[in-house]
């Protein structure tokens, strides 16, 4: 008999008390848009097991590396904080982008 993984929200009973399983399989990453040679990106919350450009949970911002005068990155700050509070991880590329860019506009 094989044991299955507990579902999200399952209450487990232990000798010392109860525990609720909360697993978040979401990540904040860049979704590539635009034509060849002129890429733009949508910042999305997506299930980490899905491919880059598949359906996403929520779009929380945009990034256009070709803009020079206006902010290149626009992010909904409260949405980013909400998803990070839920346990969503930042992808490596998005984390580098936040760390290195000065032209960020939090909406």
mmCIF file with all atom_site columns, C-alpha atoms in Angstrom:
data_model
loop_
_atom_site.group_PDB
_atom_site.id
_atom_site.type_symbol
_atom_site.label_atom_id
_atom_site.label_alt_id
_atom_site.label_comp_id
_atom_site.label_asym_id
_atom_site.label_entity_id
_atom_site.label_seq_id
_atom_site.pdbx_PDB_ins_code
_atom_site.Cartn_x
_atom_site.Cartn_y
_atom_site.Cartn_z
_atom_site.occupancy
_atom_site.B_iso_or_equiv
_atom_site.pdbx_formal_charge
_atom_site.auth_seq_id
_atom_site.auth_comp_id
_atom_site.auth_asym_id
_atom_site.auth_atom_id
_atom_site.pdbx_PDB_model_num
ATOM 1   C CA . UNK A 1 1   ? 0.000  0.000  0.000   1.00 0.00 ? 1   UNK A CA 1
ATOM 2   C CA . UNK A 1 2   ? 1.564  3.276  -1.080  1.00 0.00 ? 2   UNK A CA 1
ATOM 3   C CA . UNK A 1 3   ? 1.177  6.424  0.988   1.00 0.00 ? 3   UNK A CA 1
ATOM 4   C CA . UNK A 1 4   ? -0.037 9.518  -0.818  1.00 0.00 ? 4   UNK A CA 1
ATOM 5   C CA . UNK A 1 5   ? 1.097  13.048 -0.071  1.00 0.00 ? 5   UNK A CA 1
ATOM 6   C CA . UNK A 1 6   ? -1.271 15.056 2.132   1.00 0.00 ? 6   UNK A CA 1
ATOM 7   C CA . UNK A 1 7   ? -3.361 17.668 0.355   1.00 0.00 ? 7   UNK A CA 1
ATOM 8   C CA . UNK A 1 8   ? -2.989 21.391 1.039   1.00 0.00 ? 8   UNK A CA 1
ATOM 9   C CA . UNK A 1 9   ? -5.035 22.348 4.087   1.00 0.00 ? 9   UNK A CA 1
ATOM 10  C CA . UNK A 1 10  ? -4.965 18.835 5.560   1.00 0.00 ? 10  UNK A CA 1
ATOM 11  C CA . UNK A 1 11  ? -4.975 18.700 9.367   1.00 0.00 ? 11  UNK A CA 1
ATOM 12  C CA . UNK A 1 12  ? -2.516 16.129 10.724  1.00 0.00 ? 12  UNK A CA 1
ATOM 13  C CA . UNK A 1 13  ? -2.583 14.852 14.304  1.00 0.00 ? 13  UNK A CA 1
ATOM 14  C CA . UNK A 1 14  ? 0.684  14.237 16.156  1.00 0.00 ? 14  UNK A CA 1
ATOM 15  C CA . UNK A 1 15  ? 1.468  13.260 19.757  1.00 0.00 ? 15  UNK A CA 1
ATOM 16  C CA . UNK A 1 16  ? 2.258  16.873 20.618  1.00 0.00 ? 16  UNK A CA 1
ATOM 17  C CA . UNK A 1 17  ? -0.719 18.467 18.843  1.00 0.00 ? 17  UNK A CA 1
ATOM 18  C CA . UNK A 1 18  ? -2.060 19.284 15.387  1.00 0.00 ? 18  UNK A CA 1
ATOM 19  C CA . UNK A 1 19  ? -0.451 20.691 12.266  1.00 0.00 ? 19  UNK A CA 1
ATOM 20  C CA . UNK A 1 20  ? -1.961 22.085 9.080   1.00 0.00 ? 20  UNK A CA 1
ATOM 21  C CA . UNK A 1 21  ? -0.168 21.463 5.790   1.00 0.00 ? 21  UNK A CA 1
ATOM 22  C CA . UNK A 1 22  ? 0.274  24.645 3.711   1.00 0.00 ? 22  UNK A CA 1
ATOM 23  C CA . UNK A 1 23  ? 2.407  24.136 0.643   1.00 0.00 ? 23  UNK A CA 1
ATOM 24  C CA . UNK A 1 24  ? 2.891  26.959 -1.835  1.00 0.00 ? 24  UNK A CA 1
ATOM 25  C CA . UNK A 1 25  ? 4.088  25.871 -5.231  1.00 0.00 ? 25  UNK A CA 1
ATOM 26  C CA . UNK A 1 26  ? 4.050  29.371 -6.693  1.00 0.00 ? 26  UNK A CA 1
ATOM 27  C CA . UNK A 1 27  ? 6.850  31.582 -7.897  1.00 0.00 ? 27  UNK A CA 1
ATOM 28  C CA . UNK A 1 28  ? 7.126  35.152 -9.156  1.00 0.00 ? 28  UNK A CA 1
ATOM 29  C CA . UNK A 1 29  ? 8.849  35.104 -12.534 1.00 0.00 ? 29  UNK A CA 1
ATOM 30  C CA . UNK A 1 30  ? 9.167  36.864 -15.875 1.00 0.00 ? 30  UNK A CA 1
ATOM 31  C CA . UNK A 1 31  ? 6.951  35.856 -18.810 1.00 0.00 ? 31  UNK A CA 1
ATOM 32  C CA . UNK A 1 32  ? 8.467  36.766 -22.186 1.00 0.00 ? 32  UNK A CA 1
ATOM 33  C CA . UNK A 1 33  ? 6.355  38.745 -24.655 1.00 0.00 ? 33  UNK A CA 1
ATOM 34  C CA . UNK A 1 34  ? 7.062  40.800 -27.768 1.00 0.00 ? 34  UNK A CA 1
ATOM 35  C CA . UNK A 1 35  ? 8.755  40.036 -31.033 1.00 0.00 ? 35  UNK A CA 1
ATOM 36  C CA . UNK A 1 36  ? 12.200 38.703 -31.788 1.00 0.00 ? 36  UNK A CA 1
ATOM 37  C CA . UNK A 1 37  ? 14.882 41.211 -30.853 1.00 0.00 ? 37  UNK A CA 1
ATOM 38  C CA . UNK A 1 38  ? 12.501 43.400 -28.852 1.00 0.00 ? 38  UNK A CA 1
ATOM 39  C CA . UNK A 1 39  ? 11.394 41.411 -25.836 1.00 0.00 ? 39  UNK A CA 1
ATOM 40  C CA . UNK A 1 40  ? 9.169  42.756 -23.088 1.00 0.00 ? 40  UNK A CA 1
ATOM 41  C CA . UNK A 1 41  ? 8.239  40.860 -19.971 1.00 0.00 ? 41  UNK A CA 1
ATOM 42  C CA . UNK A 1 42  ? 5.173  40.467 -17.802 1.00 0.00 ? 42  UNK A CA 1
ATOM 43  C CA . UNK A 1 43  ? 5.854  39.811 -14.117 1.00 0.00 ? 43  UNK A CA 1
ATOM 44  C CA . UNK A 1 44  ? 3.540  36.977 -13.092 1.00 0.00 ? 44  UNK A CA 1
ATOM 45  C CA . UNK A 1 45  ? 2.752  34.653 -10.212 1.00 0.00 ? 45  UNK A CA 1
ATOM 46  C CA . UNK A 1 46  ? 2.750  31.138 -11.635 1.00 0.00 ? 46  UNK A CA 1
ATOM 47  C CA . UNK A 1 47  ? 2.871  27.551 -10.465 1.00 0.00 ? 47  UNK A CA 1
ATOM 48  C CA . UNK A 1 48  ? 6.594  26.716 -10.419 1.00 0.00 ? 48  UNK A CA 1
ATOM 49  C CA . UNK A 1 49  ? 6.007  23.395 -12.192 1.00 0.00 ? 49  UNK A CA 1
ATOM 50  C CA . UNK A 1 50  ? 4.529  25.074 -15.296 1.00 0.00 ? 50  UNK A CA 1
ATOM 51  C CA . UNK A 1 51  ? 6.504  26.275 -18.342 1.00 0.00 ? 51  UNK A CA 1
ATOM 52  C CA . UNK A 1 52  ? 7.518  29.942 -18.642 1.00 0.00 ? 52  UNK A CA 1
ATOM 53  C CA . UNK A 1 53  ? 4.749  31.151 -20.966 1.00 0.00 ? 53  UNK A CA 1
ATOM 54  C CA . UNK A 1 54  ? 1.846  28.996 -19.777 1.00 0.00 ? 54  UNK A CA 1
ATOM 55  C CA . UNK A 1 55  ? -1.255 30.200 -17.934 1.00 0.00 ? 55  UNK A CA 1
ATOM 56  C CA . UNK A 1 56  ? -0.521 32.156 -14.769 1.00 0.00 ? 56  UNK A CA 1
ATOM 57  C CA . UNK A 1 57  ? -2.305 32.897 -11.500 1.00 0.00 ? 57  UNK A CA 1
ATOM 58  C CA . UNK A 1 58  ? -1.943 36.680 -11.538 1.00 0.00 ? 58  UNK A CA 1
ATOM 59  C CA . UNK A 1 59  ? -0.013 39.380 -13.398 1.00 0.00 ? 59  UNK A CA 1
ATOM 60  C CA . UNK A 1 60  ? 1.602  41.826 -10.963 1.00 0.00 ? 60  UNK A CA 1
ATOM 61  C CA . UNK A 1 61  ? 3.747  44.011 -13.202 1.00 0.00 ? 61  UNK A CA 1
ATOM 62  C CA . UNK A 1 62  ? 5.714  44.616 -16.385 1.00 0.00 ? 62  UNK A CA 1
ATOM 63  C CA . UNK A 1 63  ? 9.348  45.024 -17.424 1.00 0.00 ? 63  UNK A CA 1
ATOM 64  C CA . UNK A 1 64  ? 10.547 46.656 -20.638 1.00 0.00 ? 64  UNK A CA 1
ATOM 65  C CA . UNK A 1 65  ? 14.352 46.606 -20.917 1.00 0.00 ? 65  UNK A CA 1
ATOM 66  C CA . UNK A 1 66  ? 14.264 48.983 -23.923 1.00 0.00 ? 66  UNK A CA 1
ATOM 67  C CA . UNK A 1 67  ? 12.759 51.978 -22.086 1.00 0.00 ? 67  UNK A CA 1
ATOM 68  C CA . UNK A 1 68  ? 15.274 54.669 -21.199 1.00 0.00 ? 68  UNK A CA 1
ATOM 69  C CA . UNK A 1 69  ? 13.338 57.636 -19.793 1.00 0.00 ? 69  UNK A CA 1
ATOM 70  C CA . UNK A 1 70  ? 10.434 56.092 -17.895 1.00 0.00 ? 70  UNK A CA 1
ATOM 71  C CA . UNK A 1 71  ? 10.768 53.394 -15.224 1.00 0.00 ? 71  UNK A CA 1
ATOM 72  C CA . UNK A 1 72  ? 11.533 50.078 -16.890 1.00 0.00 ? 72  UNK A CA 1
ATOM 73  C CA . UNK A 1 73  ? 9.929  47.988 -14.150 1.00 0.00 ? 73  UNK A CA 1
ATOM 74  C CA . UNK A 1 74  ? 6.401  48.575 -12.887 1.00 0.00 ? 74  UNK A CA 1
ATOM 75  C CA . UNK A 1 75  ? 5.233  46.370 -10.021 1.00 0.00 ? 75  UNK A CA 1
ATOM 76  C CA . UNK A 1 76  ? 2.097  46.330 -7.885  1.00 0.00 ? 76  UNK A CA 1
ATOM 77  C CA . UNK A 1 77  ? 3.833  46.481 -4.506  1.00 0.00 ? 77  UNK A CA 1
ATOM 78  C CA . UNK A 1 78  ? 0.912  45.245 -2.419  1.00 0.00 ? 78  UNK A CA 1
ATOM 79  C CA . UNK A 1 79  ? 0.370  42.253 -4.727  1.00 0.00 ? 79  UNK A CA 1
ATOM 80  C CA . UNK A 1 80  ? 4.063  41.316 -4.533  1.00 0.00 ? 80  UNK A CA 1
ATOM 81  C CA . UNK A 1 81  ? 3.964  41.545 -0.727  1.00 0.00 ? 81  UNK A CA 1
ATOM 82  C CA . UNK A 1 82  ? 0.728  39.519 -0.640  1.00 0.00 ? 82  UNK A CA 1
ATOM 83  C CA . UNK A 1 83  ? 2.169  36.649 -2.681  1.00 0.00 ? 83  UNK A CA 1
ATOM 84  C CA . UNK A 1 84  ? 5.457  36.635 -0.790  1.00 0.00 ? 84  UNK A CA 1
ATOM 85  C CA . UNK A 1 85  ? 3.418  36.450 2.420   1.00 0.00 ? 85  UNK A CA 1
ATOM 86  C CA . UNK A 1 86  ? 1.651  33.402 0.993   1.00 0.00 ? 86  UNK A CA 1
ATOM 87  C CA . UNK A 1 87  ? 5.032  31.735 0.443   1.00 0.00 ? 87  UNK A CA 1
ATOM 88  C CA . UNK A 1 88  ? 5.673  32.413 -3.239  1.00 0.00 ? 88  UNK A CA 1
ATOM 89  C CA . UNK A 1 89  ? 9.363  32.453 -4.106  1.00 0.00 ? 89  UNK A CA 1
ATOM 90  C CA . UNK A 1 90  ? 11.117 34.887 -6.423  1.00 0.00 ? 90  UNK A CA 1
ATOM 91  C CA . UNK A 1 91  ? 12.787 33.337 -9.453  1.00 0.00 ? 91  UNK A CA 1
ATOM 92  C CA . UNK A 1 92  ? 16.528 33.874 -9.791  1.00 0.00 ? 92  UNK A CA 1
ATOM 93  C CA . UNK A 1 93  ? 16.137 36.177 -12.790 1.00 0.00 ? 93  UNK A CA 1
ATOM 94  C CA . UNK A 1 94  ? 13.475 38.323 -11.148 1.00 0.00 ? 94  UNK A CA 1
ATOM 95  C CA . UNK A 1 95  ? 15.467 38.590 -7.907  1.00 0.00 ? 95  UNK A CA 1
ATOM 96  C CA . UNK A 1 96  ? 18.536 39.792 -9.868  1.00 0.00 ? 96  UNK A CA 1
ATOM 97  C CA . UNK A 1 97  ? 16.347 42.284 -11.700 1.00 0.00 ? 97  UNK A CA 1
ATOM 98  C CA . UNK A 1 98  ? 14.995 43.761 -8.464  1.00 0.00 ? 98  UNK A CA 1
ATOM 99  C CA . UNK A 1 99  ? 18.461 43.960 -6.968  1.00 0.00 ? 99  UNK A CA 1
ATOM 100 C CA . UNK A 1 100 ? 20.190 45.620 -9.906  1.00 0.00 ? 100 UNK A CA 1
ATOM 101 C CA . UNK A 1 101 ? 17.684 48.040 -11.432 1.00 0.00 ? 101 UNK A CA 1
ATOM 102 C CA . UNK A 1 102 ? 17.215 51.595 -10.225 1.00 0.00 ? 102 UNK A CA 1
ATOM 103 C CA . UNK A 1 103 ? 14.256 52.381 -12.487 1.00 0.00 ? 103 UNK A CA 1
ATOM 104 C CA . UNK A 1 104 ? 11.513 50.614 -10.505 1.00 0.00 ? 104 UNK A CA 1
ATOM 105 C CA . UNK A 1 105 ? 8.049  52.104 -10.163 1.00 0.00 ? 105 UNK A CA 1
ATOM 106 C CA . UNK A 1 106 ? 5.971  50.573 -7.362  1.00 0.00 ? 106 UNK A CA 1
ATOM 107 C CA . UNK A 1 107 ? 2.302  51.142 -8.155  1.00 0.00 ? 107 UNK A CA 1
#
